[in-house]
Amino acid sequence: MCSFQSAVLRLGGNPITLDIQSSSSVKGESLQDTLRVMEQYGDLTVMRHSKRGVHQEMTSYLTKPLINAGDGDGEHPTQALLDLFTIKEEQERVAKLMDFKVQTICLFGDLKFGRTVHSLLRLLYIYFRNQPLKIYLISPEGLRMPQYVIDDCVQLGDNHTLIETESLTPEIMNELDVIYVTRLQKERFENEEQYLKLKSSFCLKKEHLNTSRNSHVPIIMHPLPRVDELDEAIDSDERAAYFRQMNNGMFMRMAILEMLLKQQ
């Protein structure tokens, strides 16, 4: 949410932040009432919530824009927009160094509960509808991309190739133009032993980059925050785009806010 606050300030606005734990909701106020009250104080509302689909439910109660800043294990649409922008920016950067066009992308880690990858996969299908992609979905057995997300994407077009697997092999690594890493969420596991076992298997380490086809690819992305799934030794590598990705997030959210405010 810091990127939204920064975006508002850079646009000359004054963000009003509300912690749900200190709001009237602790007294029993409904979410729709909280939002209807808050929209009296501003021009739009940005909300992150633990319930999937809650933003769609709430829009019927509001007269001003409501931005989804993440809804549980559902979606994170503004993150997907900044991720796509980052892919395009990084493609242009690498294209100055070699003949390059993004053709193979890997989503790696927790694909079941990681809302960022749900939105990103949908957006890849929309944006690259005329440019076939090979998309690897690499995750533990119990954390695969939800079937409803895949079904929605396939309805958008069938010109992409989806490959689901449980291992990031050297052969796959050698193919990749982009790898998007997400963390395994400890709170989603029934026991810590299972989490620790899988966590060590789903880490992108410096050694993985030795099997990539050259020193310019793959572009490495992560929505952050990270824990152990992304080796800090990679940070100094030119392929590490995740901090540039975060910087893009602030400007993307500035653009979204300005567009919505101009429409009012």
mmCIF file with all atom_site columns, C-alpha atoms in Angstrom, residues 103-196:
data_model
loop_
_atom_site.group_PDB
_atom_site.id
_atom_site.type_symbol
_atom_site.label_atom_id
_atom_site.label_alt_id
_atom_site.label_comp_id
_atom_site.label_asym_id
_atom_site.label_entity_id
_atom_site.label_seq_id
_atom_site.pdbx_PDB_ins_code
_atom_site.Cartn_x
_atom_site.Cartn_y
_atom_site.Cartn_z
_atom_site.occupancy
_atom_site.B_iso_or_equiv
_atom_site.pdbx_formal_charge
_atom_site.auth_seq_id
_atom_site.auth_comp_id
_atom_site.auth_asym_id
_atom_site.auth_atom_id
_atom_site.pdbx_PDB_model_num
ATOM 1  C CA . GLN A 1 103 ? 8.464   -15.739 -25.832 1.00 0.00 ? 103 GLN A CA 1
ATOM 2  C CA . THR A 1 104 ? 8.819   -18.000 -22.779 1.00 0.00 ? 104 THR A CA 1
ATOM 3  C CA . ILE A 1 105 ? 7.701   -17.041 -19.275 1.00 0.00 ? 105 ILE A CA 1
ATOM 4  C CA . CYS A 1 106 ? 7.757   -19.015 -16.030 1.00 0.00 ? 106 CYS A CA 1
ATOM 5  C CA . LEU A 1 107 ? 5.532   -18.413 -12.989 1.00 0.00 ? 107 LEU A CA 1
ATOM 6  C CA . PHE A 1 108 ? 7.359   -20.098 -10.110 1.00 0.00 ? 108 PHE A CA 1
ATOM 7  C CA . GLY A 1 109 ? 6.316   -20.834 -6.520  1.00 0.00 ? 109 GLY A CA 1
ATOM 8  C CA . ASP A 1 110 ? 2.925   -20.637 -4.827  1.00 0.00 ? 110 ASP A CA 1
ATOM 9  C CA . LEU A 1 111 ? 0.509   -20.359 -7.728  1.00 0.00 ? 111 LEU A CA 1
ATOM 10 C CA . LYS A 1 112 ? -2.576  -21.362 -5.733  1.00 0.00 ? 112 LYS A CA 1
ATOM 11 C CA . PHE A 1 113 ? -2.667  -18.641 -3.094  1.00 0.00 ? 113 PHE A CA 1
ATOM 12 C CA . GLY A 1 114 ? -0.411  -16.095 -4.809  1.00 0.00 ? 114 GLY A CA 1
ATOM 13 C CA . ARG A 1 115 ? -2.904  -13.542 -6.077  1.00 0.00 ? 115 ARG A CA 1
ATOM 14 C CA . THR A 1 116 ? -0.331  -11.646 -8.151  1.00 0.00 ? 116 THR A CA 1
ATOM 15 C CA . VAL A 1 117 ? 0.176   -14.574 -10.530 1.00 0.00 ? 117 VAL A CA 1
ATOM 16 C CA . HIS A 1 118 ? -3.581  -15.055 -10.988 1.00 0.00 ? 118 HIS A CA 1
ATOM 17 C CA . SER A 1 119 ? -3.922  -11.524 -12.326 1.00 0.00 ? 119 SER A CA 1
ATOM 18 C CA . LEU A 1 120 ? -0.679  -11.647 -14.287 1.00 0.00 ? 120 LEU A CA 1
ATOM 19 C CA . LEU A 1 121 ? -1.597  -14.843 -16.132 1.00 0.00 ? 121 LEU A CA 1
ATOM 20 C CA . ARG A 1 122 ? -4.912  -13.321 -17.200 1.00 0.00 ? 122 ARG A CA 1
ATOM 21 C CA . LEU A 1 123 ? -3.204  -10.154 -18.399 1.00 0.00 ? 123 LEU A CA 1
ATOM 22 C CA . LEU A 1 124 ? -0.576  -12.090 -20.350 1.00 0.00 ? 124 LEU A CA 1
ATOM 23 C CA . TYR A 1 125 ? -3.391  -13.824 -22.223 1.00 0.00 ? 125 TYR A CA 1
ATOM 24 C CA . ILE A 1 126 ? -5.042  -10.492 -22.985 1.00 0.00 ? 126 ILE A CA 1
ATOM 25 C CA . TYR A 1 127 ? -1.987  -8.454  -23.944 1.00 0.00 ? 127 TYR A CA 1
ATOM 26 C CA . PHE A 1 128 ? -0.132  -11.131 -25.920 1.00 0.00 ? 128 PHE A CA 1
ATOM 27 C CA . ARG A 1 129 ? -3.204  -12.458 -27.702 1.00 0.00 ? 129 ARG A CA 1
ATOM 28 C CA . ASN A 1 130 ? -1.462  -12.060 -31.076 1.00 0.00 ? 130 ASN A CA 1
ATOM 29 C CA . GLN A 1 131 ? 1.956   -13.233 -29.897 1.00 0.00 ? 131 GLN A CA 1
ATOM 30 C CA . PRO A 1 132 ? 2.011   -16.900 -28.824 1.00 0.00 ? 132 PRO A CA 1
ATOM 31 C CA . LEU A 1 133 ? 3.797   -17.521 -25.533 1.00 0.00 ? 133 LEU A CA 1
ATOM 32 C CA . LYS A 1 134 ? 5.053   -20.647 -23.833 1.00 0.00 ? 134 LYS A CA 1
ATOM 33 C CA . ILE A 1 135 ? 4.169   -20.299 -20.138 1.00 0.00 ? 135 ILE A CA 1
ATOM 34 C CA . TYR A 1 136 ? 5.583   -22.651 -17.518 1.00 0.00 ? 136 TYR A CA 1
ATOM 35 C CA . LEU A 1 137 ? 3.587   -22.967 -14.291 1.00 0.00 ? 137 LEU A CA 1
ATOM 36 C CA . ILE A 1 138 ? 6.022   -24.457 -11.770 1.00 0.00 ? 138 ILE A CA 1
ATOM 37 C CA . SER A 1 139 ? 4.745   -25.162 -8.262  1.00 0.00 ? 139 SER A CA 1
ATOM 38 C CA . PRO A 1 140 ? 4.400   -27.883 -5.619  1.00 0.00 ? 140 PRO A CA 1
ATOM 39 C CA . GLU A 1 141 ? 1.592   -30.375 -6.238  1.00 0.00 ? 141 GLU A CA 1
ATOM 40 C CA . GLY A 1 142 ? -0.748  -28.778 -3.704  1.00 0.00 ? 142 GLY A CA 1
ATOM 41 C CA . LEU A 1 143 ? -0.056  -25.206 -4.795  1.00 0.00 ? 143 LEU A CA 1
ATOM 42 C CA . ARG A 1 144 ? -0.875  -25.362 -8.495  1.00 0.00 ? 144 ARG A CA 1
ATOM 43 C CA . MET A 1 145 ? -2.562  -22.577 -10.407 1.00 0.00 ? 145 MET A CA 1
ATOM 44 C CA . PRO A 1 146 ? -6.319  -22.824 -9.674  1.00 0.00 ? 146 PRO A CA 1
ATOM 45 C CA . GLN A 1 147 ? -8.223  -24.473 -12.497 1.00 0.00 ? 147 GLN A CA 1
ATOM 46 C CA . TYR A 1 148 ? -10.769 -21.649 -12.597 1.00 0.00 ? 148 TYR A CA 1
ATOM 47 C CA . VAL A 1 149 ? -7.977  -19.185 -13.415 1.00 0.00 ? 149 VAL A CA 1
ATOM 48 C CA . ILE A 1 150 ? -6.667  -21.425 -16.203 1.00 0.00 ? 150 ILE A CA 1
ATOM 49 C CA . ASP A 1 151 ? -10.192 -21.905 -17.576 1.00 0.00 ? 151 ASP A CA 1
ATOM 50 C CA . ASP A 1 152 ? -10.763 -18.135 -17.613 1.00 0.00 ? 152 ASP A CA 1
ATOM 51 C CA . CYS A 1 153 ? -7.488  -17.618 -19.467 1.00 0.00 ? 153 CYS A CA 1
ATOM 52 C CA . VAL A 1 154 ? -8.207  -20.282 -22.071 1.00 0.00 ? 154 VAL A CA 1
ATOM 53 C CA . GLN A 1 155 ? -11.517 -18.563 -22.809 1.00 0.00 ? 155 GLN A CA 1
ATOM 54 C CA . LEU A 1 156 ? -9.522  -15.434 -23.635 1.00 0.00 ? 156 LEU A CA 1
ATOM 55 C CA . GLY A 1 157 ? -7.581  -17.298 -26.332 1.00 0.00 ? 157 GLY A CA 1
ATOM 56 C CA . ASP A 1 158 ? -5.963  -20.620 -27.080 1.00 0.00 ? 158 ASP A CA 1
ATOM 57 C CA . ASN A 1 159 ? -2.792  -19.531 -28.859 1.00 0.00 ? 159 ASN A CA 1
ATOM 58 C CA . HIS A 1 160 ? -0.555  -19.866 -25.783 1.00 0.00 ? 160 HIS A CA 1
ATOM 59 C CA . THR A 1 161 ? 1.055   -23.061 -24.484 1.00 0.00 ? 161 THR A CA 1
ATOM 60 C CA . LEU A 1 162 ? 0.668   -23.775 -20.756 1.00 0.00 ? 162 LEU A CA 1
ATOM 61 C CA . ILE A 1 163 ? 2.967   -26.352 -19.174 1.00 0.00 ? 163 ILE A CA 1
ATOM 62 C CA . GLU A 1 164 ? 2.458   -27.369 -15.538 1.00 0.00 ? 164 GLU A CA 1
ATOM 63 C CA . THR A 1 165 ? 5.342   -29.055 -13.736 1.00 0.00 ? 165 THR A CA 1
ATOM 64 C CA . GLU A 1 166 ? 6.905   -29.320 -10.282 1.00 0.00 ? 166 GLU A CA 1
ATOM 65 C CA . SER A 1 167 ? 10.575  -28.756 -11.072 1.00 0.00 ? 167 SER A CA 1
ATOM 66 C CA . LEU A 1 168 ? 12.672  -25.940 -12.507 1.00 0.00 ? 168 LEU A CA 1
ATOM 67 C CA . THR A 1 169 ? 15.103  -28.036 -14.532 1.00 0.00 ? 169 THR A CA 1
ATOM 68 C CA . PRO A 1 170 ? 18.258  -26.741 -16.252 1.00 0.00 ? 170 PRO A CA 1
ATOM 69 C CA . GLU A 1 171 ? 16.544  -27.412 -19.592 1.00 0.00 ? 171 GLU A CA 1
ATOM 70 C CA . ILE A 1 172 ? 13.601  -25.181 -18.664 1.00 0.00 ? 172 ILE A CA 1
ATOM 71 C CA . MET A 1 173 ? 15.888  -22.519 -17.213 1.00 0.00 ? 173 MET A CA 1
ATOM 72 C CA . ASN A 1 174 ? 17.774  -22.410 -20.504 1.00 0.00 ? 174 ASN A CA 1
ATOM 73 C CA . GLU A 1 175 ? 14.534  -21.617 -22.354 1.00 0.00 ? 175 GLU A CA 1
ATOM 74 C CA . LEU A 1 176 ? 13.263  -18.808 -20.161 1.00 0.00 ? 176 LEU A CA 1
ATOM 75 C CA . ASP A 1 177 ? 13.019  -15.155 -21.097 1.00 0.00 ? 177 ASP A CA 1
ATOM 76 C CA . VAL A 1 178 ? 11.228  -14.188 -17.865 1.00 0.00 ? 178 VAL A CA 1
ATOM 77 C CA . ILE A 1 179 ? 10.912  -15.931 -14.503 1.00 0.00 ? 179 ILE A CA 1
ATOM 78 C CA . TYR A 1 180 ? 8.408   -14.566 -11.991 1.00 0.00 ? 180 TYR A CA 1
ATOM 79 C CA . VAL A 1 181 ? 9.098   -15.865 -8.471  1.00 0.00 ? 181 VAL A CA 1
ATOM 80 C CA . THR A 1 182 ? 6.545   -15.921 -5.642  1.00 0.00 ? 182 THR A CA 1
ATOM 81 C CA . ARG A 1 183 ? 7.053   -17.005 -2.047  1.00 0.00 ? 183 ARG A CA 1
ATOM 82 C CA . LEU A 1 184 ? 5.540   -20.071 -0.458  1.00 0.00 ? 184 LEU A CA 1
ATOM 83 C CA . GLN A 1 185 ? 3.227   -18.766 2.258   1.00 0.00 ? 185 GLN A CA 1
ATOM 84 C CA . LYS A 1 186 ? 3.954   -20.530 5.538   1.00 0.00 ? 186 LYS A CA 1
ATOM 85 C CA . GLU A 1 187 ? 0.495   -19.822 6.922   1.00 0.00 ? 187 GLU A CA 1
ATOM 86 C CA . ARG A 1 188 ? -1.083  -21.921 4.154   1.00 0.00 ? 188 ARG A CA 1
ATOM 87 C CA . PHE A 1 189 ? 0.605   -25.166 5.251   1.00 0.00 ? 189 PHE A CA 1
ATOM 88 C CA . GLU A 1 190 ? -0.852  -27.631 7.729   1.00 0.00 ? 190 GLU A CA 1
ATOM 89 C CA . ASN A 1 191 ? 2.531   -28.376 9.305   1.00 0.00 ? 191 ASN A CA 1
ATOM 90 C CA . GLU A 1 192 ? 5.887   -26.628 9.387   1.00 0.00 ? 192 GLU A CA 1
ATOM 91 C CA . GLU A 1 193 ? 7.827   -29.719 8.279   1.00 0.00 ? 193 GLU A CA 1
ATOM 92 C CA . GLN A 1 194 ? 6.005   -29.800 4.947   1.00 0.00 ? 194 GLN A CA 1
ATOM 93 C CA . TYR A 1 195 ? 6.609   -26.079 4.480   1.00 0.00 ? 195 TYR A CA 1
ATOM 94 C CA . LEU A 1 196 ? 10.338  -26.337 5.216   1.00 0.00 ? 196 LEU A CA 1
#
